[in-house]
Coordinates of C-alpha atoms in Angstrom, one line a residue:
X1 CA 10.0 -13.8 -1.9
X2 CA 6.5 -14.7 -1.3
X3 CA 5.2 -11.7 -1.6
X4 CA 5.6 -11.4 -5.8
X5 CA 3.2 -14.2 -6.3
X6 CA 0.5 -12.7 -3.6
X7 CA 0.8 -9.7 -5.6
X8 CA -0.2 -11.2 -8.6
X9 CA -2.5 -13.3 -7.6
X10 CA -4.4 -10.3 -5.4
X11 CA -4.4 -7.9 -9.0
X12 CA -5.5 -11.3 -10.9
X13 CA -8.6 -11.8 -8.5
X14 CA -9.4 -8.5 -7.9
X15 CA -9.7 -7.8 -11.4
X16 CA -12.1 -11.1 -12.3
X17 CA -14.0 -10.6 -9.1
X18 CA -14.6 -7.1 -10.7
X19 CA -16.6 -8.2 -13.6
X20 CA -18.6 -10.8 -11.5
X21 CA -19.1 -9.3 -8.2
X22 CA -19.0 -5.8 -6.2
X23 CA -16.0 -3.7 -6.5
X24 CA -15.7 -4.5 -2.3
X25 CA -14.5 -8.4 -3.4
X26 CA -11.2 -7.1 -3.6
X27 CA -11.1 -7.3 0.3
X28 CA -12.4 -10.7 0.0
X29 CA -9.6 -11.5 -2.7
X30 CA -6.8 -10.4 -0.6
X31 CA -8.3 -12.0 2.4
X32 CA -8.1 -15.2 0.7
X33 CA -4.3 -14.7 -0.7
X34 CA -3.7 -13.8 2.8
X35 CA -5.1 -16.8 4.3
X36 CA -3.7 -19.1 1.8
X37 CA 0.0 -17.8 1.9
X38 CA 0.9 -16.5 4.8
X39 CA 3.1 -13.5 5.7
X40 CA 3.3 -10.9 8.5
X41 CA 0.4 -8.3 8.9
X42 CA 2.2 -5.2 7.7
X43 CA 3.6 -7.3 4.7
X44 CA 0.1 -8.3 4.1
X45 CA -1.6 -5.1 4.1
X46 CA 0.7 -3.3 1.9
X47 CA 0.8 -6.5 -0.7
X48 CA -3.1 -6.0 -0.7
X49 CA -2.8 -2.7 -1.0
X50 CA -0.6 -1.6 -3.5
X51 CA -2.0 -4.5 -5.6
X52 CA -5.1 -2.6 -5.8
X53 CA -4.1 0.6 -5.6
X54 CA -1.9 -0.4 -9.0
X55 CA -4.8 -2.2 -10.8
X56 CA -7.6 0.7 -9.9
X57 CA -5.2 3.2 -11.0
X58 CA -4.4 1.7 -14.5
X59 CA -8.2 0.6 -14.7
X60 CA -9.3 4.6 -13.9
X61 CA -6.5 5.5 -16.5
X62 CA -7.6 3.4 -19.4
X63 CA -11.3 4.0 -18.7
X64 CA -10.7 7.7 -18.4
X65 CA -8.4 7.9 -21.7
X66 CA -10.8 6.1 -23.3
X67 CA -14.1 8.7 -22.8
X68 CA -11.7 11.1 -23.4
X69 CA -11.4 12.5 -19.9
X70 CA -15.2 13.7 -20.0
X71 CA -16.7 11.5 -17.0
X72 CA -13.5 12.0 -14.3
X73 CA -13.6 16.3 -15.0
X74 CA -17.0 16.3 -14.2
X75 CA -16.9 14.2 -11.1
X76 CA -14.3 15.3 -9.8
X77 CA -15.6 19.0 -10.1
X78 CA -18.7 17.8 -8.3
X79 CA -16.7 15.8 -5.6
X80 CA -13.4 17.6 -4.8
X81 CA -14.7 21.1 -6.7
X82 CA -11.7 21.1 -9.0
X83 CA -11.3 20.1 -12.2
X84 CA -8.3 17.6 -12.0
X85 CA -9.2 14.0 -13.6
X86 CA -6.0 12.6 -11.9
X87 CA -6.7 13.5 -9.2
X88 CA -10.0 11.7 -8.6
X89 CA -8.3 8.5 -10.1
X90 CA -5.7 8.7 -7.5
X91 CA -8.5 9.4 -4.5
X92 CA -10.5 5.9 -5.9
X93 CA -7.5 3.9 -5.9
X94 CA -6.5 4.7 -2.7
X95 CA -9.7 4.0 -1.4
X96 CA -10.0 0.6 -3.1
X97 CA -6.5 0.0 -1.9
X98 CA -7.2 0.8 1.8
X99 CA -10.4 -1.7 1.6
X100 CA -8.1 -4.5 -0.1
X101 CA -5.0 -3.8 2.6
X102 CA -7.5 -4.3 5.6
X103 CA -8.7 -7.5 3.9
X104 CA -5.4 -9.1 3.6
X105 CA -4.5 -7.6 7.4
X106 CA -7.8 -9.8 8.5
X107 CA -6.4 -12.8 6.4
X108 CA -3.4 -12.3 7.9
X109 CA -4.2 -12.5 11.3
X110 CA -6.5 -14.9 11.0
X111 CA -3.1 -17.4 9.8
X112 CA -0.4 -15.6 11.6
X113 CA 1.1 -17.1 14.5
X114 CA 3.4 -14.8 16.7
X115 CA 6.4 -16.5 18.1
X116 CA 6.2 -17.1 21.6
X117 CA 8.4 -14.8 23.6
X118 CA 10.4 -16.6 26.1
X119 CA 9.1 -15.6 30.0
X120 CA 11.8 -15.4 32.6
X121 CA 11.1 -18.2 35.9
X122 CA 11.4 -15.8 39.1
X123 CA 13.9 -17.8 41.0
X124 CA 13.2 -19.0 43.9
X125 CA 15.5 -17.4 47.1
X126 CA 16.2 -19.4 50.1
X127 CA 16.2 -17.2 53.5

């Protein structure tokens, strides 16, 4: 259950760090969700990730509708030498999701604490 409010609070971050900082502060966003509410490391990475992945993927889309689809056809022509504006969309938010998943993985172990796993005492024989 604590993984809906890391969600949110890793797209609300992200998306403020956007306008004030590099686009590589959502690393530093879910390394900080991660730190302050901890959950396991593969829980972590995918809440970092898909946050991001999610918010650059609506961002691309509304940008990309907006210019009318001009700017993503011709990058992605020069990039992946086909003329697919999804596409390209897809590619960026999966890179800014990957950078954002490895942040809140770092967080995460950073805060995490395995449980201990009980060690057997050899017994002691008597000859």
């Amino acid at each position: 259950m604590k993984s809906v409010p890391r969600f949110i609070l890793i797209i609300v971050l992200s998306y403020l760090g956007g306008y004030l900082f590099p686009w590589w502060t959502v690393a530093v966003a879910a390394f900080l969700v991660a730190v302050l509410i901890p959950l396991p490391p593969l829980r972590s990475f995918l809440n970092g990730f898909i946050a991001v992945f999610l918010l650059w993927l609506a961002l691309a889309f509304f940008k990309d509708i907006q210019n009318d689809h001009i700017l993503a056809n011709r990058m992605s022509e020069l990039i992946i030498k086909v003329k697919n504006p999804i596409l390209i969309g897809v590619i960026s938010a999966f890179i800014g999701g990957l950078v954002a998943g490895f942040g809140g993985l770092t967080g995460s172990y950073l805060r995490y604490k395995k449980k201990p796993v009980a060690v057997a005492k050899p017994v002691a024989t008597h000859a």
